[in-house]
Amino acid sequence: MSFDIPFVRPAFPSSSEIAVDVDGILAANWFTNFGPMEKKFARGLSEYLGQGLHVSTFSSGTAALNGALNCVLGRGDGSSYVLMPSFTFVAVAQACIWNGFSPWFIDIDPFTWQPSVDSARAILESSRDRVAGILLPNCLGVGDPAIVEWEHLAGAWELPLILDSAAGFGSRYTDGHLLGGRGRCEIFSFHATKPFAIGEGGALVSRDPELVEKANRFQNFGFDEDRMCTQLGINGKLPEISAAIGLRQLTALDQRLESRREVFAAYQRGLAGTGIRFQPNAAASSLFCAAVCTESARHKRSVMQSLRARRIQAREYYNPSLHRHPYFLSNPEGWRMGDLPVTEDMCGRVISLPIHDRMTGGEVDRVMGAVKDGLAE
Ligand SMILES: *Cc1c(COP(=O)(O)O)cnc(C)c1O
């Protein structure tokens, strides 16, 4: 089915701008492996983020996630666990498994939809010795209001904290700081669906320059400066053309994020009093989408139907949550799931409404009209 209002429609550099970049890359005869475009892009990202942060660009968010786990935790032997929510994207648990760790799914907070600190604490109180680390997604790219509590928890139990901020480049924590500076490192994705869209691309960001150096070697077969393989690695490098597109996207980022925030504010105003709830701190995020929670699963079903009937594409991040996907349900390694009542409940009620860069007022009104019609049925 084709939609009048698709879920994603990223603003992209023009074909003539990209042609200029391709000419530059051909003239330099340098296509990948930390070329001039990549170097400039990595520098641009760290300047944007400020706070003395170092950046390793990657070919995808998933490659960066694998780098983060490998460089912080090393390789597991399958016997220890990494705490993570089930209410997230599949790459989070998959990266953990690729690195030899087992996911231990925790529940989420009913108010923020972020991973539940209490759920993690309960596991640590009974099973600390089986846990190697905490992999914490900033849910839907929104800065977790409980980040300080997570830092205290990780500190108290002496566990490394890794943040997956995939959709949240440009988002802020409640203290006003941009995402990127917390935990041992944070990773970002520049996939076409994310507010900072290149197509494919990612980054690992950390205050620790040695960790970032290690991540650079990890993504280049574990080679050091003398092309000697000194650690386990993969090929996860960002090509020059993608870095060039990233540079152009970075220049225009703040204006585009501002336009997304205006759309979100219009949704909040227009849907006030309908019983629909928004995610706390979403207004200070880069607005991957406008995630809303309906009062009941019945309301959600009728809103989804209404949107579809009006050719508006919505999604249901993150339904099904990870522990409902066939691969994780099959549970070949005895992964830990526990009871996840809040996750189950939220999966029945969340809807991700589209937000585009510079979405028109008419489109926003159409989406809100469809939501209200669905609620009235
Ligand atoms: C998008 C996303 C990823 C994967 O990023 P890719 O660039 O698509 O590999 C990982 N984690 C989360 C939470 C995401 O939203």
mmCIF file of C-alpha atoms and ligand atoms in Angstrom:
data_model
loop_
_atom_site.group_PDB
_atom_site.id
_atom_site.type_symbol
_atom_site.label_atom_id
_atom_site.label_comp_id
_atom_site.label_asym_id
_atom_site.label_seq_id
_atom_site.Cartn_x
_atom_site.Cartn_y
_atom_site.Cartn_z
ATOM 1 C CA MET A 1 0.000 0.000 0.000
ATOM 2 C CA SER A 2 1.298 3.455 -0.810
ATOM 3 C CA PHE A 3 0.601 6.253 1.646
ATOM 4 C CA ASP A 4 -0.210 9.929 1.141
ATOM 5 C CA ILE A 5 1.694 10.614 4.342
ATOM 6 C CA PRO A 6 4.557 8.091 4.713
ATOM 7 C CA PHE A 7 6.166 7.390 8.085
ATOM 8 C CA VAL A 8 9.553 8.772 7.010
ATOM 9 C CA ARG A 9 10.444 11.428 4.470
ATOM 10 C CA PRO A 10 13.910 12.736 5.300
ATOM 11 C CA ALA A 11 15.114 16.019 3.822
ATOM 12 C CA PHE A 12 18.154 15.054 1.785
ATOM 13 C CA PRO A 13 20.917 17.015 0.027
ATOM 14 C CA SER A 14 20.074 17.785 -3.618
ATOM 15 C CA SER A 15 21.477 15.660 -6.442
ATOM 16 C CA SER A 16 23.642 18.602 -7.567
ATOM 17 C CA GLU A 17 25.168 18.929 -4.081
ATOM 18 C CA ILE A 18 25.884 15.205 -4.007
ATOM 19 C CA ALA A 19 27.412 15.442 -7.511
ATOM 20 C CA VAL A 20 29.893 18.033 -6.215
ATOM 21 C CA ASP A 21 30.863 15.659 -3.397
ATOM 22 C CA VAL A 22 31.310 12.736 -5.791
ATOM 23 C CA ASP A 23 33.599 14.880 -7.975
ATOM 24 C CA GLY A 24 35.652 15.750 -4.902
ATOM 25 C CA ILE A 25 35.942 12.113 -3.877
ATOM 26 C CA LEU A 26 36.994 11.080 -7.413
ATOM 27 C CA ALA A 27 39.602 13.878 -7.513
ATOM 28 C CA ALA A 28 41.010 12.790 -4.150
ATOM 29 C CA ASN A 29 40.871 9.143 -5.275
ATOM 30 C CA TRP A 30 39.986 8.220 -1.702
ATOM 31 C CA PHE A 31 36.750 6.295 -1.200
ATOM 32 C CA THR A 32 36.806 4.901 2.321
ATOM 33 C CA ASN A 33 39.232 4.116 5.222
ATOM 34 C CA PHE A 34 39.118 7.392 7.140
ATOM 35 C CA GLY A 35 39.480 9.699 4.131
ATOM 36 C CA PRO A 36 39.223 13.502 4.185
ATOM 37 C CA MET A 37 35.390 13.524 4.183
ATOM 38 C CA GLU A 38 35.205 11.040 7.058
ATOM 39 C CA LYS A 39 37.775 12.980 9.080
ATOM 40 C CA LYS A 40 35.861 16.204 8.561
ATOM 41 C CA PHE A 41 32.568 14.533 9.456
ATOM 42 C CA ALA A 42 33.954 12.964 12.651
ATOM 43 C CA ARG A 43 35.363 16.353 13.660
ATOM 44 C CA GLY A 44 32.050 18.062 12.834
ATOM 45 C CA LEU A 45 30.138 15.581 14.987
ATOM 46 C CA SER A 46 32.428 16.072 17.980
ATOM 47 C CA GLU A 47 32.264 19.871 17.601
ATOM 48 C CA TYR A 48 28.473 19.708 17.443
ATOM 49 C CA LEU A 49 28.302 17.564 20.579
ATOM 50 C CA GLY A 50 30.890 19.616 22.493
ATOM 51 C CA GLN A 51 31.637 18.526 26.078
ATOM 52 C CA GLY A 52 35.090 17.215 25.075
ATOM 53 C CA LEU A 53 33.616 14.202 23.304
ATOM 54 C CA HIS A 54 35.470 11.963 20.845
ATOM 55 C CA VAL A 55 33.800 10.294 17.862
ATOM 56 C CA SER A 56 34.365 7.132 15.866
ATOM 57 C CA THR A 57 32.086 7.042 12.805
ATOM 58 C CA PHE A 58 30.724 3.670 11.675
ATOM 59 C CA SER A 59 28.971 2.168 8.664
ATOM 60 C CA SER A 60 25.788 1.685 10.738
ATOM 61 C CA GLY A 61 24.392 2.070 14.226
ATOM 62 C CA THR A 62 24.506 -1.699 14.598
ATOM 63 C CA ALA A 63 28.216 -1.798 13.712
ATOM 64 C CA ALA A 64 28.800 0.948 16.306
ATOM 65 C CA LEU A 65 26.818 -1.051 18.867
ATOM 66 C CA ASN A 66 28.964 -4.102 18.185
ATOM 67 C CA GLY A 67 32.042 -1.912 18.550
ATOM 68 C CA ALA A 68 30.782 -0.494 21.846
ATOM 69 C CA LEU A 69 30.133 -3.922 23.331
ATOM 70 C CA ASN A 70 33.411 -5.374 22.072
ATOM 71 C CA CYS A 71 35.561 -2.436 23.125
ATOM 72 C CA VAL A 72 33.945 -2.023 26.565
ATOM 73 C CA LEU A 73 33.082 -5.595 27.578
ATOM 74 C CA GLY A 74 35.326 -7.694 25.344
ATOM 75 C CA ARG A 75 33.980 -11.038 24.129
ATOM 76 C CA GLY A 76 31.795 -13.092 26.431
ATOM 77 C CA ASP A 77 31.680 -16.886 26.565
ATOM 78 C CA GLY A 78 27.880 -17.017 26.575
ATOM 79 C CA SER A 79 27.608 -17.512 30.329
ATOM 80 C CA SER A 80 27.138 -13.906 31.408
ATOM 81 C CA TYR A 81 24.317 -11.503 30.821
ATOM 82 C CA VAL A 82 23.811 -7.942 29.686
ATOM 83 C CA LEU A 83 20.753 -6.168 31.094
ATOM 84 C CA MET A 84 18.547 -4.482 28.487
ATOM 85 C CA PRO A 85 14.856 -3.799 27.957
ATOM 86 C CA SER A 86 12.710 -5.941 25.700
ATOM 87 C CA PHE A 87 10.962 -2.745 24.602
ATOM 88 C CA THR A 88 13.596 -1.704 22.042
ATOM 89 C CA PHE A 89 14.936 -2.496 18.573
ATOM 90 C CA VAL A 90 16.166 -6.026 17.760
ATOM 91 C CA ALA A 91 19.734 -4.850 17.007
ATOM 92 C CA VAL A 92 20.281 -4.198 20.731
ATOM 93 C CA ALA A 93 19.916 -7.863 21.714
ATOM 94 C CA GLN A 94 21.522 -9.131 18.515
ATOM 95 C CA ALA A 95 24.713 -7.108 19.057
ATOM 96 C CA CYS A 96 24.898 -8.520 22.555
ATOM 97 C CA ILE A 97 24.588 -12.098 21.270
ATOM 98 C CA TRP A 98 27.200 -11.540 18.531
ATOM 99 C CA ASN A 99 29.596 -10.465 21.273
ATOM 100 C CA GLY A 100 29.059 -13.642 23.290
ATOM 101 C CA PHE A 101 26.687 -12.277 25.929
ATOM 102 C CA SER A 102 23.114 -13.270 26.704
ATOM 103 C CA PRO A 103 20.364 -10.671 26.908
ATOM 104 C CA TRP A 104 18.511 -10.416 30.205
ATOM 105 C CA PHE A 105 15.346 -8.491 29.444
ATOM 106 C CA ILE A 106 14.140 -5.996 32.018
ATOM 107 C CA ASP A 107 10.800 -4.207 32.164
ATOM 108 C CA ILE A 108 10.147 -0.535 31.430
ATOM 109 C CA ASP A 109 8.846 2.378 33.455
ATOM 110 C CA PRO A 110 5.090 2.885 32.845
ATOM 111 C CA PHE A 111 5.412 6.674 32.826
ATOM 112 C CA THR A 112 8.545 7.250 30.673
ATOM 113 C CA TRP A 113 8.598 3.913 28.734
ATOM 114 C CA GLN A 114 12.352 3.919 29.446
ATOM 115 C CA PRO A 115 14.117 0.876 30.978
ATOM 116 C CA SER A 116 13.065 0.427 34.614
ATOM 117 C CA VAL A 117 15.811 1.061 37.166
ATOM 118 C CA ASP A 118 13.874 -0.965 39.764
ATOM 119 C CA SER A 119 13.634 -3.911 37.393
ATOM 120 C CA ALA A 120 17.438 -3.884 36.927
ATOM 121 C CA ARG A 121 18.105 -3.416 40.653
ATOM 122 C CA ALA A 122 15.988 -6.452 41.545
ATOM 123 C CA ILE A 123 18.054 -8.619 39.194
ATOM 124 C CA LEU A 124 21.352 -7.267 40.506
ATOM 125 C CA GLU A 125 20.336 -7.902 44.123
ATOM 126 C CA SER A 126 19.897 -11.601 43.399
ATOM 127 C CA SER A 127 22.292 -12.253 40.490
ATOM 128 C CA ARG A 128 25.018 -9.589 40.272
ATOM 129 C CA ASP A 129 27.764 -12.164 39.579
ATOM 130 C CA ARG A 130 26.038 -13.287 36.363
ATOM 131 C CA VAL A 131 25.818 -9.784 34.849
ATOM 132 C CA ALA A 132 28.615 -8.245 32.744
ATOM 133 C CA GLY A 133 27.088 -4.875 31.905
ATOM 134 C CA ILE A 134 24.064 -2.699 31.242
ATOM 135 C CA LEU A 135 23.029 -1.745 27.704
ATOM 136 C CA LEU A 136 20.605 1.097 28.059
ATOM 137 C CA PRO A 137 18.653 2.457 25.095
ATOM 138 C CA ASN A 138 17.398 6.014 25.299
ATOM 139 C CA CYS A 139 13.908 4.901 24.264
ATOM 140 C CA LEU A 140 12.988 6.279 20.793
ATOM 141 C CA GLY A 141 15.981 8.613 20.969
ATOM 142 C CA VAL A 142 14.497 10.478 23.943
ATOM 143 C CA GLY A 143 16.940 11.238 26.769
ATOM 144 C CA ASP A 144 16.087 9.057 29.777
ATOM 145 C CA PRO A 145 14.987 11.305 32.684
ATOM 146 C CA ALA A 146 16.424 8.637 35.032
ATOM 147 C CA ILE A 147 19.952 8.720 33.550
ATOM 148 C CA VAL A 148 21.518 9.841 36.859
ATOM 149 C CA GLU A 149 19.811 6.979 38.714
ATOM 150 C CA TRP A 150 21.228 4.583 36.124
ATOM 151 C CA GLU A 151 24.708 6.010 36.604
ATOM 152 C CA HIS A 152 24.372 5.529 40.368
ATOM 153 C CA LEU A 153 23.128 1.980 39.934
ATOM 154 C CA ALA A 154 25.924 1.054 37.512
ATOM 155 C CA GLY A 155 28.497 2.717 39.808
ATOM 156 C CA ALA A 156 27.207 0.995 42.931
ATOM 157 C CA TRP A 157 27.365 -2.435 41.303
ATOM 158 C CA GLU A 158 30.594 -1.668 39.399
ATOM 159 C CA LEU A 159 29.074 -2.420 36.017
ATOM 160 C CA PRO A 160 29.895 -0.704 32.723
ATOM 161 C CA LEU A 161 26.996 1.299 31.291
ATOM 162 C CA ILE A 162 26.665 1.571 27.496
ATOM 163 C CA LEU A 163 23.989 3.768 25.957
ATOM 164 C CA ASP A 164 22.191 3.125 22.703
ATOM 165 C CA SER A 165 21.024 6.582 21.618
ATOM 166 C CA ALA A 166 20.481 5.440 18.023
ATOM 167 C CA ALA A 167 17.609 7.745 17.071
ATOM 168 C CA GLY A 168 18.664 10.538 19.416
ATOM 169 C CA PHE A 169 21.410 12.587 17.776
ATOM 170 C CA GLY A 170 20.469 16.165 18.730
ATOM 171 C CA SER A 171 18.257 15.079 21.659
ATOM 172 C CA ARG A 172 18.842 16.427 25.163
ATOM 173 C CA TYR A 173 18.784 14.947 28.634
ATOM 174 C CA THR A 174 16.606 16.701 31.208
ATOM 175 C CA ASP A 175 19.700 18.604 32.460
ATOM 176 C CA GLY A 176 19.932 20.249 29.016
ATOM 177 C CA HIS A 177 23.044 18.380 27.813
ATOM 178 C CA LEU A 178 23.004 16.750 24.396
ATOM 179 C CA LEU A 179 22.965 12.935 24.323
ATOM 180 C CA GLY A 180 26.450 11.517 23.743
ATOM 181 C CA GLY A 181 28.376 12.117 26.960
ATOM 182 C CA ARG A 182 26.996 9.500 29.349
ATOM 183 C CA GLY A 183 28.132 6.034 30.367
ATOM 184 C CA ARG A 184 31.300 4.539 28.884
ATOM 185 C CA CYS A 185 30.030 5.508 25.439
ATOM 186 C CA GLU A 186 26.857 6.261 23.506
ATOM 187 C CA ILE A 187 26.100 5.092 19.975
ATOM 188 C CA PHE A 188 24.048 6.818 17.279
ATOM 189 C CA SER A 189 22.497 5.678 14.009
ATOM 190 C CA PHE A 190 22.230 7.707 10.804
ATOM 191 C CA HIS A 191 19.846 5.263 9.132
ATOM 192 C CA ALA A 192 17.280 6.786 6.751
ATOM 193 C CA THR A 193 14.537 6.405 9.365
ATOM 194 C CA LYS A 194 16.365 8.499 11.992
ATOM 195 C CA PRO A 195 16.118 12.299 12.346
ATOM 196 C CA PHE A 196 19.806 12.552 11.330
ATOM 197 C CA ALA A 197 19.492 10.577 8.096
ATOM 198 C CA ILE A 198 22.348 9.573 5.807
ATOM 199 C CA GLY A 199 20.921 6.273 4.551
ATOM 200 C CA GLU A 200 23.270 4.031 6.489
ATOM 201 C CA GLY A 201 25.804 5.223 9.041
ATOM 202 C CA GLY A 202 26.519 5.414 12.742
ATOM 203 C CA ALA A 203 28.868 6.690 15.408
ATOM 204 C CA LEU A 204 30.332 5.758 18.763
ATOM 205 C CA VAL A 205 30.859 8.726 21.087
ATOM 206 C CA SER A 206 32.830 8.785 24.324
ATOM 207 C CA ARG A 207 34.769 11.033 26.699
ATOM 208 C CA ASP A 208 37.511 8.402 26.630
ATOM 209 C CA PRO A 209 39.867 8.969 23.644
ATOM 210 C CA GLU A 210 41.438 5.524 24.087
ATOM 211 C CA LEU A 211 38.061 3.819 23.794
ATOM 212 C CA VAL A 212 37.415 5.759 20.575
ATOM 213 C CA GLU A 213 40.844 4.754 19.194
ATOM 214 C CA LYS A 214 40.026 1.147 19.985
ATOM 215 C CA ALA A 215 36.673 1.529 18.202
ATOM 216 C CA ASN A 216 38.488 2.912 15.142
ATOM 217 C CA ARG A 217 40.721 -0.168 15.083
ATOM 218 C CA PHE A 218 37.742 -2.470 15.712
ATOM 219 C CA GLN A 219 35.930 -1.193 12.601
ATOM 220 C CA ASN A 220 39.076 -1.656 10.481
ATOM 221 C CA PHE A 221 39.845 -5.356 11.023
ATOM 222 C CA GLY A 222 41.677 -4.673 14.292
ATOM 223 C CA PHE A 223 44.580 -3.010 12.409
ATOM 224 C CA ASP A 224 46.903 -0.613 14.221
ATOM 225 C CA GLU A 225 48.800 2.231 12.467
ATOM 226 C CA ASP A 226 51.339 -0.279 11.079
ATOM 227 C CA ARG A 227 48.571 -2.440 9.626
ATOM 228 C CA MET A 228 49.274 -5.080 12.213
ATOM 229 C CA CYS A 229 46.168 -6.839 13.478
ATOM 230 C CA THR A 230 46.233 -6.251 17.226
ATOM 231 C CA GLN A 231 42.635 -6.914 18.244
ATOM 232 C CA LEU A 232 39.489 -8.627 17.005
ATOM 233 C CA GLY A 233 37.729 -6.463 14.429
ATOM 234 C CA ILE A 234 35.235 -6.249 11.614
ATOM 235 C CA ASN A 235 34.771 -4.008 8.600
ATOM 236 C CA GLY A 236 32.475 -1.278 9.863
ATOM 237 C CA LYS A 237 33.895 1.822 8.180
ATOM 238 C CA LEU A 238 31.850 4.746 6.880
ATOM 239 C CA PRO A 239 32.440 5.357 3.137
ATOM 240 C CA GLU A 240 33.466 8.838 1.937
ATOM 241 C CA ILE A 241 30.221 9.471 0.054
ATOM 242 C CA SER A 242 28.181 8.739 3.181
ATOM 243 C CA ALA A 243 30.443 11.034 5.233
ATOM 244 C CA ALA A 244 29.931 13.786 2.642
ATOM 245 C CA ILE A 245 26.138 13.428 2.893
ATOM 246 C CA GLY A 246 26.479 13.383 6.690
ATOM 247 C CA LEU A 247 28.406 16.657 6.605
ATOM 248 C CA ARG A 248 25.645 18.328 4.601
ATOM 249 C CA GLN A 249 22.977 16.892 6.920
ATOM 250 C CA LEU A 250 24.893 18.149 9.965
ATOM 251 C CA THR A 251 25.008 21.727 8.641
ATOM 252 C CA ALA A 252 21.222 21.856 8.341
ATOM 253 C CA LEU A 253 20.452 19.720 11.398
ATOM 254 C CA ASP A 254 19.383 22.349 13.924
ATOM 255 C CA GLN A 255 16.891 23.985 11.565
ATOM 256 C CA ARG A 256 15.402 20.628 10.646
ATOM 257 C CA LEU A 257 15.151 19.546 14.280
ATOM 258 C CA GLU A 258 13.439 22.851 15.040
ATOM 259 C CA SER A 259 10.846 22.127 12.356
ATOM 260 C CA ARG A 260 10.292 18.640 13.828
ATOM 261 C CA ARG A 261 9.806 20.160 17.291
ATOM 262 C CA GLU A 262 7.149 22.492 15.891
ATOM 263 C CA VAL A 263 5.287 19.495 14.467
ATOM 264 C CA PHE A 264 5.482 17.740 17.822
ATOM 265 C CA ALA A 265 4.191 20.831 19.646
ATOM 266 C CA ALA A 266 1.259 20.983 17.215
ATOM 267 C CA TYR A 267 0.439 17.316 17.945
ATOM 268 C CA GLN A 268 0.606 18.003 21.688
ATOM 269 C CA ARG A 269 -1.709 21.002 21.422
ATOM 270 C CA GLY A 270 -4.118 19.381 18.987
ATOM 271 C CA LEU A 271 -4.444 16.077 20.850
ATOM 272 C CA ALA A 272 -4.692 17.543 24.350
ATOM 273 C CA GLY A 273 -7.733 16.257 26.225
ATOM 274 C CA THR A 274 -8.172 13.170 24.016
ATOM 275 C CA GLY A 275 -6.708 10.760 26.592
ATOM 276 C CA ILE A 276 -3.569 10.324 24.501
ATOM 277 C CA ARG A 277 -0.274 10.567 26.376
ATOM 278 C CA PHE A 278 3.137 11.632 25.024
ATOM 279 C CA GLN A 279 6.538 10.458 26.220
ATOM 280 C CA PRO A 280 8.168 12.659 28.911
ATOM 281 C CA ASN A 281 11.150 14.684 27.613
ATOM 282 C CA ALA A 282 10.217 13.929 23.962
ATOM 283 C CA ALA A 283 9.863 17.677 23.262
ATOM 284 C CA ALA A 284 13.621 18.059 23.931
ATOM 285 C CA SER A 285 14.477 15.192 21.579
ATOM 286 C CA SER A 286 15.211 15.092 17.864
ATOM 287 C CA LEU A 287 11.736 13.566 17.396
ATOM 288 C CA PHE A 288 12.307 10.300 15.602
ATOM 289 C CA CYS A 289 8.479 10.153 15.590
ATOM 290 C CA ALA A 290 5.598 11.345 17.744
ATOM 291 C CA ALA A 291 5.112 8.322 19.969
ATOM 292 C CA VAL A 292 1.776 8.317 21.744
ATOM 293 C CA CYS A 293 0.137 5.989 24.223
ATOM 294 C CA THR A 294 -3.605 5.433 24.003
ATOM 295 C CA GLU A 295 -5.858 4.689 26.986
ATOM 296 C CA SER A 296 -6.481 1.096 25.925
ATOM 297 C CA ALA A 297 -5.585 -1.497 23.314
ATOM 298 C CA ARG A 298 -9.037 -1.013 21.807
ATOM 299 C CA HIS A 299 -8.383 2.696 21.292
ATOM 300 C CA LYS A 300 -5.069 1.868 19.650
ATOM 301 C CA ARG A 301 -6.647 -0.579 17.207
ATOM 302 C CA SER A 302 -9.274 1.886 16.067
ATOM 303 C CA VAL A 303 -6.749 4.718 15.698
ATOM 304 C CA MET A 304 -4.427 2.480 13.638
ATOM 305 C CA GLN A 305 -7.386 1.522 11.427
ATOM 306 C CA SER A 306 -8.432 5.127 10.992
ATOM 307 C CA LEU A 307 -4.892 6.213 10.024
ATOM 308 C CA ARG A 308 -4.597 3.409 7.510
ATOM 309 C CA ALA A 309 -7.987 4.142 5.966
ATOM 310 C CA ARG A 310 -6.821 7.729 5.430
ATOM 311 C CA ARG A 311 -3.565 6.581 3.810
ATOM 312 C CA ILE A 312 -1.388 7.752 6.678
ATOM 313 C CA GLN A 313 1.479 5.461 7.647
ATOM 314 C CA ALA A 314 2.010 4.944 11.370
ATOM 315 C CA ARG A 315 4.190 2.409 13.143
ATOM 316 C CA GLU A 316 4.172 0.642 16.484
ATOM 317 C CA TYR A 317 7.615 0.983 18.010
ATOM 318 C CA TYR A 318 8.358 -1.375 19.778
ATOM 319 C CA ASN A 319 5.528 -3.833 19.249
ATOM 320 C CA PRO A 320 6.211 -6.730 19.231
ATOM 321 C CA SER A 321 8.892 -6.203 21.852
ATOM 322 C CA LEU A 322 12.000 -8.369 21.565
ATOM 323 C CA HIS A 323 10.819 -11.283 23.705
ATOM 324 C CA ARG A 324 7.831 -11.745 21.338
ATOM 325 C CA HIS A 325 9.941 -12.176 18.173
ATOM 326 C CA PRO A 326 10.298 -15.809 17.047
ATOM 327 C CA TYR A 327 14.106 -15.843 17.331
ATOM 328 C CA PHE A 328 14.111 -14.662 20.947
ATOM 329 C CA LEU A 329 11.054 -16.785 21.823
ATOM 330 C CA SER A 330 12.914 -19.860 20.590
ATOM 331 C CA ASN A 331 15.480 -18.947 23.256
ATOM 332 C CA PRO A 332 18.271 -21.319 22.159
ATOM 333 C CA GLU A 333 20.726 -20.148 24.844
ATOM 334 C CA GLY A 334 18.377 -19.826 27.797
ATOM 335 C CA TRP A 335 18.149 -16.048 27.745
ATOM 336 C CA ARG A 336 16.397 -14.459 30.698
ATOM 337 C CA MET A 337 13.028 -12.851 30.144
ATOM 338 C CA GLY A 338 11.153 -12.790 33.457
ATOM 339 C CA ASP A 339 7.751 -11.155 33.658
ATOM 340 C CA LEU A 340 7.462 -7.954 31.672
ATOM 341 C CA PRO A 341 3.947 -6.683 32.520
ATOM 342 C CA VAL A 342 4.546 -3.010 31.697
ATOM 343 C CA THR A 343 6.202 -3.912 28.381
ATOM 344 C CA GLU A 344 3.241 -6.141 27.480
ATOM 345 C CA ASP A 345 0.731 -3.446 28.378
ATOM 346 C CA MET A 346 2.594 -0.688 26.528
ATOM 347 C CA CYS A 347 2.948 -2.792 23.372
ATOM 348 C CA GLY A 348 -0.833 -2.896 23.159
ATOM 349 C CA ARG A 349 -1.157 0.872 23.435
ATOM 350 C CA VAL A 350 1.720 2.646 21.634
ATOM 351 C CA ILE A 351 1.448 4.291 18.238
ATOM 352 C CA SER A 352 4.279 6.110 16.450
ATOM 353 C CA LEU A 353 2.861 8.963 14.411
ATOM 354 C CA PRO A 354 4.913 10.367 11.528
ATOM 355 C CA ILE A 355 7.077 13.469 11.902
ATOM 356 C CA HIS A 356 8.947 14.732 8.844
ATOM 357 C CA ASP A 357 11.416 17.551 8.437
ATOM 358 C CA ARG A 358 9.292 20.559 7.505
ATOM 359 C CA MET A 359 5.994 18.638 7.584
ATOM 360 C CA THR A 360 3.187 20.958 6.480
ATOM 361 C CA GLY A 361 0.429 22.186 8.780
ATOM 362 C CA GLY A 362 -2.093 20.515 6.484
ATOM 363 C CA GLU A 363 -0.403 17.142 6.899
ATOM 364 C CA VAL A 364 -0.232 17.512 10.681
ATOM 365 C CA ASP A 365 -3.956 18.390 10.758
ATOM 366 C CA ARG A 366 -4.752 15.352 8.624
ATOM 367 C CA VAL A 367 -2.906 13.048 11.012
ATOM 368 C CA MET A 368 -4.618 14.557 14.059
ATOM 369 C CA GLY A 369 -8.030 14.368 12.383
ATOM 370 C CA ALA A 370 -7.485 10.674 11.684
ATOM 371 C CA VAL A 371 -6.421 10.048 15.298
ATOM 372 C CA LYS A 372 -9.509 11.828 16.662
ATOM 373 C CA ASP A 373 -11.817 9.996 14.256
ATOM 374 C CA GLY A 374 -10.295 6.703 15.421
ATOM 375 C CA LEU A 375 -10.831 7.618 19.060
ATOM 376 C CA ALA A 376 -14.458 8.548 18.375
ATOM 377 C CA GLU A 377 -15.324 5.178 16.813
HETATM 378 C C1 LIG B 1 17.937 2.181 14.532
HETATM 379 C C2 LIG B 1 18.407 1.542 15.780
HETATM 380 C C3 LIG B 1 19.536 0.718 15.792
HETATM 381 C C4 LIG B 1 20.219 0.264 14.543
HETATM 382 O O1 LIG B 1 20.833 1.273 13.815
HETATM 383 P P1 LIG B 1 21.227 0.959 12.277
HETATM 384 O O2 LIG B 1 21.957 2.186 11.870
HETATM 385 O O3 LIG B 1 19.951 0.769 11.532
HETATM 386 O O4 LIG B 1 22.086 -0.236 12.279
HETATM 387 C C5 LIG B 1 19.976 0.222 17.004
HETATM 388 N N1 LIG B 1 19.329 0.503 18.152
HETATM 389 C C6 LIG B 1 18.225 1.281 18.187
HETATM 390 C C7 LIG B 1 17.555 1.556 19.496
HETATM 391 C C8 LIG B 1 17.721 1.811 16.996
HETATM 392 O O5 LIG B 1 16.617 2.566 17.039
#
